[in-house]
Amino acid sequence: MATIASKLDEVSGRIARACDAAGRPVSSVTLLAVSKTFSADAVLEAMSAGQTRFGENYVQEALDKMAALAAAREQLEWHLIGPLQSNKTRVVAEHFDWVHSVDRLKIAQRLSEQRGAHLPALQVCLQVNISGEASKSGLAPAEVEPVARAVAALPRLRLRGLMAIPEGGGDLDSQRRPHRALRDLLDRLNAAGLALDTLSIGMTADLEAAVLEGATIVRVGTAIFGGRSTAV
Ligand SMILES: *Cc1c(COP(=O)(O)O)cnc(C)c1O
């Protein structure tokens, strides 16, 4: 069985080739290793191979892993990429470095109020329902600008950009379409005076399409840690 280290190598190779094809420097894309459903030991193994940024979907599961890996906290960056309910904002504000899944102003306001003064600003992205699926969370594209302005003004947050989980499947061209739509939205926000530098798109199945369309953070789980038994 391939080790986590060798799978990380493979994913880095995929990112490097996609950057080449896009004419982008490899350093313009950050790999977020999505460790949801995998153990603290798996995170540790990835860490030994040099990976320092990890994405988690479930708050309690993430807190348990952070506790198990507390000794390495300084070297690690924890990103929440799953849905966030109001009653969980406090622990998230206290423990995470990034939240990609902010989908309403209320959540951002709570995170800002609850972010400890001793911590650096919490880095956030707005989640956008870019393919307009009824079942997916995220702001509708038309709602994004006013929310982005309000979030950018919150004192303890730093609004970095946009995140999306487009419908999977299809060929490279059909995968690129929703990614391009998200990038166009980011460009429009920046033209309207916001200063956003992050596009969080691309997973195991579509990271090449995402890099071609300007992804700055790709969130990869399966290709690093293997298949998950529970569908998420
Ligand atoms: C699970 C998950 C990922 C990783 O997906 P893979 O297909 O396993 O790479 C990325 N982003 C989000 C929001 C996820 O929930």
PDB file of C-alpha atoms and ligand atoms in Angstrom:
ATOM      1  CA  MET A   1       0.000   0.000   0.000  1.00  0.00           C
ATOM      2  CA  ALA A   2       1.264   3.462  -0.897  1.00  0.00           C
ATOM      3  CA  THR A   3       2.379   5.490   2.103  1.00  0.00           C
ATOM      4  CA  ILE A   4       0.954   8.892   2.934  1.00  0.00           C
ATOM      5  CA  ALA A   5       4.365  10.363   2.101  1.00  0.00           C
ATOM      6  CA  SER A   6       4.351   8.870  -1.397  1.00  0.00           C
ATOM      7  CA  LYS A   7       0.761   9.963  -1.984  1.00  0.00           C
ATOM      8  CA  LEU A   8       1.647  13.503  -0.886  1.00  0.00           C
ATOM      9  CA  ASP A   9       4.462  13.379  -3.441  1.00  0.00           C
ATOM     10  CA  GLU A  10       2.035  12.334  -6.145  1.00  0.00           C
ATOM     11  CA  VAL A  11      -0.387  15.130  -5.301  1.00  0.00           C
ATOM     12  CA  SER A  12       2.446  17.671  -5.294  1.00  0.00           C
ATOM     13  CA  GLY A  13       3.413  16.365  -8.741  1.00  0.00           C
ATOM     14  CA  ARG A  14      -0.151  16.824 -10.002  1.00  0.00           C
ATOM     15  CA  ILE A  15      -0.197  20.387  -8.668  1.00  0.00           C
ATOM     16  CA  ALA A  16       3.214  21.158 -10.213  1.00  0.00           C
ATOM     17  CA  ARG A  17       2.163  19.822 -13.632  1.00  0.00           C
ATOM     18  CA  ALA A  18      -1.096  21.782 -13.516  1.00  0.00           C
ATOM     19  CA  CYS A  19       0.819  24.942 -12.560  1.00  0.00           C
ATOM     20  CA  ASP A  20       3.167  24.331 -15.500  1.00  0.00           C
ATOM     21  CA  ALA A  21       0.216  23.954 -17.866  1.00  0.00           C
ATOM     22  CA  ALA A  22      -1.328  27.142 -16.469  1.00  0.00           C
ATOM     23  CA  GLY A  23       1.935  29.104 -16.610  1.00  0.00           C
ATOM     24  CA  ARG A  24       1.745  29.700 -12.869  1.00  0.00           C
ATOM     25  CA  PRO A  25       4.542  29.335 -10.310  1.00  0.00           C
ATOM     26  CA  VAL A  26       4.132  26.245  -8.124  1.00  0.00           C
ATOM     27  CA  SER A  27       4.396  28.503  -5.086  1.00  0.00           C
ATOM     28  CA  SER A  28       1.074  30.140  -6.029  1.00  0.00           C
ATOM     29  CA  VAL A  29      -0.899  27.040  -4.984  1.00  0.00           C
ATOM     30  CA  THR A  30      -1.124  25.822  -1.394  1.00  0.00           C
ATOM     31  CA  LEU A  31      -2.007  22.226  -0.618  1.00  0.00           C
ATOM     32  CA  LEU A  32      -4.509  21.746   2.190  1.00  0.00           C
ATOM     33  CA  ALA A  33      -4.566  18.095   3.296  1.00  0.00           C
ATOM     34  CA  VAL A  34      -8.143  17.168   4.190  1.00  0.00           C
ATOM     35  CA  SER A  35      -7.843  14.769   7.111  1.00  0.00           C
ATOM     36  CA  LYS A  36     -11.527  14.377   8.016  1.00  0.00           C
ATOM     37  CA  THR A  37     -12.368  10.851   9.256  1.00  0.00           C
ATOM     38  CA  PHE A  38      -8.635  10.020   9.526  1.00  0.00           C
ATOM     39  CA  SER A  39      -6.759   9.725  12.797  1.00  0.00           C
ATOM     40  CA  ALA A  40      -4.298  12.022  14.497  1.00  0.00           C
ATOM     41  CA  ASP A  41      -1.673   9.372  13.606  1.00  0.00           C
ATOM     42  CA  ALA A  42      -2.423   9.852   9.914  1.00  0.00           C
ATOM     43  CA  VAL A  43      -2.010  13.617  10.358  1.00  0.00           C
ATOM     44  CA  LEU A  44       1.275  12.989  12.158  1.00  0.00           C
ATOM     45  CA  GLU A  45       2.466  10.804   9.297  1.00  0.00           C
ATOM     46  CA  ALA A  46       1.632  13.549   6.794  1.00  0.00           C
ATOM     47  CA  MET A  47       3.397  16.020   9.061  1.00  0.00           C
ATOM     48  CA  SER A  48       6.564  13.930   9.067  1.00  0.00           C
ATOM     49  CA  ALA A  49       6.444  14.141   5.281  1.00  0.00           C
ATOM     50  CA  GLY A  50       6.407  17.929   5.507  1.00  0.00           C
ATOM     51  CA  GLN A  51       2.682  18.715   5.268  1.00  0.00           C
ATOM     52  CA  THR A  52       1.651  21.428   7.735  1.00  0.00           C
ATOM     53  CA  ARG A  53      -1.854  22.572   6.679  1.00  0.00           C
ATOM     54  CA  PHE A  54      -4.847  20.389   7.444  1.00  0.00           C
ATOM     55  CA  GLY A  55      -8.534  20.746   6.670  1.00  0.00           C
ATOM     56  CA  GLU A  56     -11.331  19.324   8.796  1.00  0.00           C
ATOM     57  CA  ASN A  57     -15.115  19.205   8.322  1.00  0.00           C
ATOM     58  CA  TYR A  58     -16.391  18.351  11.782  1.00  0.00           C
ATOM     59  CA  VAL A  59     -15.611  20.658  14.671  1.00  0.00           C
ATOM     60  CA  GLN A  60     -15.511  18.060  17.454  1.00  0.00           C
ATOM     61  CA  GLU A  61     -13.412  15.627  15.448  1.00  0.00           C
ATOM     62  CA  ALA A  62     -10.972  18.431  14.672  1.00  0.00           C
ATOM     63  CA  LEU A  63     -10.735  19.505  18.314  1.00  0.00           C
ATOM     64  CA  ASP A  64      -9.913  15.929  19.323  1.00  0.00           C
ATOM     65  CA  LYS A  65      -7.088  15.796  16.757  1.00  0.00           C
ATOM     66  CA  MET A  66      -5.784  19.209  17.795  1.00  0.00           C
ATOM     67  CA  ALA A  67      -5.662  17.995  21.396  1.00  0.00           C
ATOM     68  CA  ALA A  68      -3.809  14.824  20.391  1.00  0.00           C
ATOM     69  CA  LEU A  69      -1.329  16.924  18.391  1.00  0.00           C
ATOM     70  CA  ALA A  70      -1.112  19.856  20.816  1.00  0.00           C
ATOM     71  CA  ALA A  71       2.679  19.528  21.072  1.00  0.00           C
ATOM     72  CA  ALA A  72       2.947  20.356  17.367  1.00  0.00           C
ATOM     73  CA  ARG A  73       0.394  23.206  17.409  1.00  0.00           C
ATOM     74  CA  GLU A  74       2.942  25.862  16.437  1.00  0.00           C
ATOM     75  CA  GLN A  75       3.901  24.007  13.250  1.00  0.00           C
ATOM     76  CA  LEU A  76       0.344  23.258  12.189  1.00  0.00           C
ATOM     77  CA  GLU A  77      -2.350  25.294  10.490  1.00  0.00           C
ATOM     78  CA  TRP A  78      -5.931  24.076  10.986  1.00  0.00           C
ATOM     79  CA  HIS A  79      -8.630  24.994   8.471  1.00  0.00           C
ATOM     80  CA  LEU A  80     -12.350  24.401   8.982  1.00  0.00           C
ATOM     81  CA  ILE A  81     -13.914  23.524   5.624  1.00  0.00           C
ATOM     82  CA  GLY A  82     -17.232  22.010   6.752  1.00  0.00           C
ATOM     83  CA  PRO A  83     -20.545  23.636   7.685  1.00  0.00           C
ATOM     84  CA  LEU A  84     -20.463  25.803  10.793  1.00  0.00           C
ATOM     85  CA  GLN A  85     -23.456  26.245  13.125  1.00  0.00           C
ATOM     86  CA  SER A  86     -23.834  29.253  15.435  1.00  0.00           C
ATOM     87  CA  ASN A  87     -23.452  27.166  18.572  1.00  0.00           C
ATOM     88  CA  LYS A  88     -19.949  26.067  17.470  1.00  0.00           C
ATOM     89  CA  THR A  89     -18.484  29.452  16.563  1.00  0.00           C
ATOM     90  CA  ARG A  90     -16.788  30.012  19.922  1.00  0.00           C
ATOM     91  CA  VAL A  91     -14.623  26.884  19.879  1.00  0.00           C
ATOM     92  CA  VAL A  92     -13.867  27.482  16.218  1.00  0.00           C
ATOM     93  CA  ALA A  93     -12.814  31.084  16.882  1.00  0.00           C
ATOM     94  CA  GLU A  94     -10.606  29.847  19.702  1.00  0.00           C
ATOM     95  CA  HIS A  95      -8.919  26.941  17.940  1.00  0.00           C
ATOM     96  CA  PHE A  96      -8.775  27.290  14.159  1.00  0.00           C
ATOM     97  CA  ASP A  97      -6.503  29.392  11.935  1.00  0.00           C
ATOM     98  CA  TRP A  98      -8.839  29.511   8.931  1.00  0.00           C
ATOM     99  CA  VAL A  99     -12.553  29.032   8.206  1.00  0.00           C
ATOM    100  CA  HIS A 100     -13.429  28.443   4.535  1.00  0.00           C
ATOM    101  CA  SER A 101     -17.137  27.856   5.044  1.00  0.00           C
ATOM    102  CA  VAL A 102     -18.549  31.196   6.211  1.00  0.00           C
ATOM    103  CA  ASP A 103     -21.936  31.377   4.503  1.00  0.00           C
ATOM    104  CA  ARG A 104     -23.738  34.147   6.395  1.00  0.00           C
ATOM    105  CA  LEU A 105     -22.873  37.412   8.075  1.00  0.00           C
ATOM    106  CA  LYS A 106     -24.212  36.284  11.458  1.00  0.00           C
ATOM    107  CA  ILE A 107     -21.589  33.522  11.645  1.00  0.00           C
ATOM    108  CA  ALA A 108     -18.801  35.944  10.718  1.00  0.00           C
ATOM    109  CA  GLN A 109     -19.941  38.449  13.363  1.00  0.00           C
ATOM    110  CA  ARG A 110     -19.893  35.775  16.041  1.00  0.00           C
ATOM    111  CA  LEU A 111     -16.446  34.548  14.970  1.00  0.00           C
ATOM    112  CA  SER A 112     -15.112  38.100  15.109  1.00  0.00           C
ATOM    113  CA  GLU A 113     -16.594  38.750  18.572  1.00  0.00           C
ATOM    114  CA  GLN A 114     -15.286  35.449  19.884  1.00  0.00           C
ATOM    115  CA  ARG A 115     -11.775  35.506  18.409  1.00  0.00           C
ATOM    116  CA  GLY A 116      -9.381  35.940  21.327  1.00  0.00           C
ATOM    117  CA  ALA A 117      -7.424  39.194  21.465  1.00  0.00           C
ATOM    118  CA  HIS A 118      -4.211  37.178  21.973  1.00  0.00           C
ATOM    119  CA  LEU A 119      -4.664  35.403  18.631  1.00  0.00           C
ATOM    120  CA  PRO A 120      -3.940  36.690  15.137  1.00  0.00           C
ATOM    121  CA  ALA A 121      -6.996  37.560  13.019  1.00  0.00           C
ATOM    122  CA  LEU A 122      -8.993  34.520  11.908  1.00  0.00           C
ATOM    123  CA  GLN A 123      -8.526  34.012   8.156  1.00  0.00           C
ATOM    124  CA  VAL A 124     -11.862  33.453   6.414  1.00  0.00           C
ATOM    125  CA  CYS A 125     -13.366  32.696   3.032  1.00  0.00           C
ATOM    126  CA  LEU A 126     -16.994  33.039   1.992  1.00  0.00           C
ATOM    127  CA  GLN A 127     -18.491  29.808   0.707  1.00  0.00           C
ATOM    128  CA  VAL A 128     -20.378  30.310  -2.556  1.00  0.00           C
ATOM    129  CA  ASN A 129     -22.922  27.933  -4.055  1.00  0.00           C
ATOM    130  CA  ILE A 130     -21.446  28.452  -7.492  1.00  0.00           C
ATOM    131  CA  SER A 131     -23.313  25.704  -9.336  1.00  0.00           C
ATOM    132  CA  GLY A 132     -26.627  26.723  -7.783  1.00  0.00           C
ATOM    133  CA  GLU A 133     -27.408  23.325  -6.322  1.00  0.00           C
ATOM    134  CA  ALA A 134     -30.372  23.338  -3.953  1.00  0.00           C
ATOM    135  CA  SER A 135     -28.672  20.847  -1.614  1.00  0.00           C
ATOM    136  CA  LYS A 136     -25.393  22.736  -1.220  1.00  0.00           C
ATOM    137  CA  SER A 137     -24.688  25.367   1.358  1.00  0.00           C
ATOM    138  CA  GLY A 138     -23.097  28.650   0.445  1.00  0.00           C
ATOM    139  CA  LEU A 139     -24.142  32.133  -0.570  1.00  0.00           C
ATOM    140  CA  ALA A 140     -25.808  32.665  -3.925  1.00  0.00           C
ATOM    141  CA  PRO A 141     -23.357  34.572  -6.167  1.00  0.00           C
ATOM    142  CA  ALA A 142     -25.608  37.650  -6.154  1.00  0.00           C
ATOM    143  CA  GLU A 143     -25.534  37.793  -2.335  1.00  0.00           C
ATOM    144  CA  VAL A 144     -21.756  37.727  -2.047  1.00  0.00           C
ATOM    145  CA  GLU A 145     -20.718  41.364  -2.498  1.00  0.00           C
ATOM    146  CA  PRO A 146     -22.690  42.975   0.368  1.00  0.00           C
ATOM    147  CA  VAL A 147     -21.725  40.137   2.712  1.00  0.00           C
ATOM    148  CA  ALA A 148     -18.074  40.402   1.651  1.00  0.00           C
ATOM    149  CA  ARG A 149     -18.046  44.134   2.425  1.00  0.00           C
ATOM    150  CA  ALA A 150     -19.554  43.576   5.853  1.00  0.00           C
ATOM    151  CA  VAL A 151     -17.217  40.683   6.688  1.00  0.00           C
ATOM    152  CA  ALA A 152     -14.155  42.605   5.491  1.00  0.00           C
ATOM    153  CA  ALA A 153     -15.023  45.322   8.021  1.00  0.00           C
ATOM    154  CA  LEU A 154     -15.085  42.970  11.040  1.00  0.00           C
ATOM    155  CA  PRO A 155     -12.127  43.643  13.330  1.00  0.00           C
ATOM    156  CA  ARG A 156     -10.962  40.149  14.298  1.00  0.00           C
ATOM    157  CA  LEU A 157     -11.367  38.503  10.911  1.00  0.00           C
ATOM    158  CA  ARG A 158      -9.400  38.837   7.725  1.00  0.00           C
ATOM    159  CA  LEU A 159     -11.489  38.098   4.647  1.00  0.00           C
ATOM    160  CA  ARG A 160      -9.187  36.294   2.214  1.00  0.00           C
ATOM    161  CA  GLY A 161     -11.449  35.141  -0.601  1.00  0.00           C
ATOM    162  CA  LEU A 162     -13.997  32.633  -1.831  1.00  0.00           C
ATOM    163  CA  MET A 163     -14.512  28.908  -1.491  1.00  0.00           C
ATOM    164  CA  ALA A 164     -16.728  26.538  -3.461  1.00  0.00           C
ATOM    165  CA  ILE A 165     -17.480  22.842  -3.781  1.00  0.00           C
ATOM    166  CA  PRO A 166     -18.725  22.589  -7.368  1.00  0.00           C
ATOM    167  CA  GLU A 167     -20.600  19.575  -8.641  1.00  0.00           C
ATOM    168  CA  GLY A 168     -18.059  16.851  -9.398  1.00  0.00           C
ATOM    169  CA  GLY A 169     -17.708  14.690 -12.473  1.00  0.00           C
ATOM    170  CA  GLY A 170     -17.417  15.470 -16.128  1.00  0.00           C
ATOM    171  CA  ASP A 171     -14.401  16.216 -18.294  1.00  0.00           C
ATOM    172  CA  LEU A 172     -11.786  18.901 -17.742  1.00  0.00           C
ATOM    173  CA  ASP A 173     -13.779  21.565 -19.583  1.00  0.00           C
ATOM    174  CA  SER A 174     -16.973  21.014 -17.623  1.00  0.00           C
ATOM    175  CA  GLN A 175     -14.956  20.953 -14.382  1.00  0.00           C
ATOM    176  CA  ARG A 176     -13.377  24.291 -15.287  1.00  0.00           C
ATOM    177  CA  ARG A 177     -16.685  26.103 -15.794  1.00  0.00           C
ATOM    178  CA  PRO A 178     -17.790  26.546 -12.142  1.00  0.00           C
ATOM    179  CA  HIS A 179     -14.207  27.265 -11.082  1.00  0.00           C
ATOM    180  CA  ARG A 180     -13.998  29.996 -13.688  1.00  0.00           C
ATOM    181  CA  ALA A 181     -17.319  31.426 -12.500  1.00  0.00           C
ATOM    182  CA  LEU A 182     -15.923  31.662  -8.970  1.00  0.00           C
ATOM    183  CA  ARG A 183     -12.737  33.304 -10.193  1.00  0.00           C
ATOM    184  CA  ASP A 184     -14.767  35.827 -12.204  1.00  0.00           C
ATOM    185  CA  LEU A 185     -16.741  36.634  -9.061  1.00  0.00           C
ATOM    186  CA  LEU A 186     -13.490  37.148  -7.119  1.00  0.00           C
ATOM    187  CA  ASP A 187     -12.189  39.428  -9.890  1.00  0.00           C
ATOM    188  CA  ARG A 188     -15.399  41.488  -9.775  1.00  0.00           C
ATOM    189  CA  LEU A 189     -15.145  41.875  -5.996  1.00  0.00           C
ATOM    190  CA  ASN A 190     -11.556  43.040  -6.315  1.00  0.00           C
ATOM    191  CA  ALA A 191     -12.508  45.456  -9.095  1.00  0.00           C
ATOM    192  CA  ALA A 192     -15.173  46.790  -6.710  1.00  0.00           C
ATOM    193  CA  GLY A 193     -12.535  47.610  -4.119  1.00  0.00           C
ATOM    194  CA  LEU A 194     -12.110  44.490  -1.995  1.00  0.00           C
ATOM    195  CA  ALA A 195      -8.620  43.014  -1.651  1.00  0.00           C
ATOM    196  CA  LEU A 196      -9.031  39.253  -1.873  1.00  0.00           C
ATOM    197  CA  ASP A 197      -6.189  36.848  -2.686  1.00  0.00           C
ATOM    198  CA  THR A 198      -7.668  33.394  -2.106  1.00  0.00           C
ATOM    199  CA  LEU A 199      -9.636  30.983  -4.284  1.00  0.00           C
ATOM    200  CA  SER A 200     -10.264  27.771  -2.356  1.00  0.00           C
ATOM    201  CA  ILE A 201     -11.290  25.289  -5.051  1.00  0.00           C
ATOM    202  CA  GLY A 202     -10.160  21.890  -6.291  1.00  0.00           C
ATOM    203  CA  MET A 203     -10.338  18.494  -4.640  1.00  0.00           C
ATOM    204  CA  THR A 204      -8.957  15.039  -5.536  1.00  0.00           C
ATOM    205  CA  ALA A 205     -11.078  14.723  -8.686  1.00  0.00           C
ATOM    206  CA  ASP A 206     -10.760  18.231 -10.097  1.00  0.00           C
ATOM    207  CA  LEU A 207      -7.608  19.885  -8.777  1.00  0.00           C
ATOM    208  CA  GLU A 208      -6.109  20.289 -12.278  1.00  0.00           C
ATOM    209  CA  ALA A 209      -9.208  22.162 -13.487  1.00  0.00           C
ATOM    210  CA  ALA A 210      -9.097  24.328 -10.366  1.00  0.00           C
ATOM    211  CA  VAL A 211      -5.410  25.211 -10.769  1.00  0.00           C
ATOM    212  CA  LEU A 212      -5.997  26.097 -14.429  1.00  0.00           C
ATOM    213  CA  GLU A 213      -8.710  28.522 -13.257  1.00  0.00           C
ATOM    214  CA  GLY A 214      -6.642  30.165 -10.558  1.00  0.00           C
ATOM    215  CA  ALA A 215      -7.049  28.099  -7.387  1.00  0.00           C
ATOM    216  CA  THR A 216      -4.710  29.308  -4.646  1.00  0.00           C
ATOM    217  CA  ILE A 217      -5.701  26.613  -2.125  1.00  0.00           C
ATOM    218  CA  VAL A 218      -6.612  23.085  -3.220  1.00  0.00           C
ATOM    219  CA  ARG A 219      -8.309  20.890  -0.601  1.00  0.00           C
ATOM    220  CA  VAL A 220      -7.282  17.284  -1.136  1.00  0.00           C
ATOM    221  CA  GLY A 221      -8.350  14.328   0.996  1.00  0.00           C
ATOM    222  CA  THR A 222      -8.779  11.020  -0.835  1.00  0.00           C
ATOM    223  CA  ALA A 223      -5.590  11.265  -2.930  1.00  0.00           C
ATOM    224  CA  ILE A 224      -3.540  11.690   0.276  1.00  0.00           C
ATOM    225  CA  PHE A 225      -5.241   9.614   2.953  1.00  0.00           C
ATOM    226  CA  GLY A 226      -7.240   7.127   0.863  1.00  0.00           C
ATOM    227  CA  GLY A 227     -10.969   6.493   0.560  1.00  0.00           C
ATOM    228  CA  ARG A 228     -13.352   7.331   3.382  1.00  0.00           C
ATOM    229  CA  SER A 229     -15.829   4.744   4.572  1.00  0.00           C
ATOM    230  CA  THR A 230     -18.536   7.335   5.208  1.00  0.00           C
ATOM    231  CA  ALA A 231     -19.693   9.482   2.325  1.00  0.00           C
ATOM    232  CA  VAL A 232     -19.141  13.128   3.095  1.00  0.00           C
TER     233      VAL A 232
HETATM  234  C1  LIG B   1     -14.010  16.159   1.884  1.00  0.00           C
HETATM  235  C2  LIG B   1     -13.780  17.484   1.334  1.00  0.00           C
HETATM  236  C3  LIG B   1     -12.666  17.747   0.509  1.00  0.00           C
HETATM  237  C4  LIG B   1     -11.685  16.686   0.042  1.00  0.00           C
HETATM  238  O1  LIG B   1     -12.302  15.876  -0.917  1.00  0.00           O
HETATM  239  P1  LIG B   1     -11.500  14.699  -1.675  1.00  0.00           P
HETATM  240  O2  LIG B   1     -12.377  14.404  -2.831  1.00  0.00           O
HETATM  241  O3  LIG B   1     -11.400  13.571  -0.717  1.00  0.00           O
HETATM  242  O4  LIG B   1     -10.197  15.231  -2.070  1.00  0.00           O
HETATM  243  C5  LIG B   1     -12.468  19.061   0.100  1.00  0.00           C
HETATM  244  N1  LIG B   1     -13.303  20.046   0.452  1.00  0.00           N
HETATM  245  C6  LIG B   1     -14.376  19.834   1.232  1.00  0.00           C
HETATM  246  C7  LIG B   1     -15.256  20.978   1.608  1.00  0.00           C
HETATM  247  C8  LIG B   1     -14.658  18.550   1.688  1.00  0.00           C
HETATM  248  O5  LIG B   1     -15.733  18.350   2.454  1.00  0.00           O
END
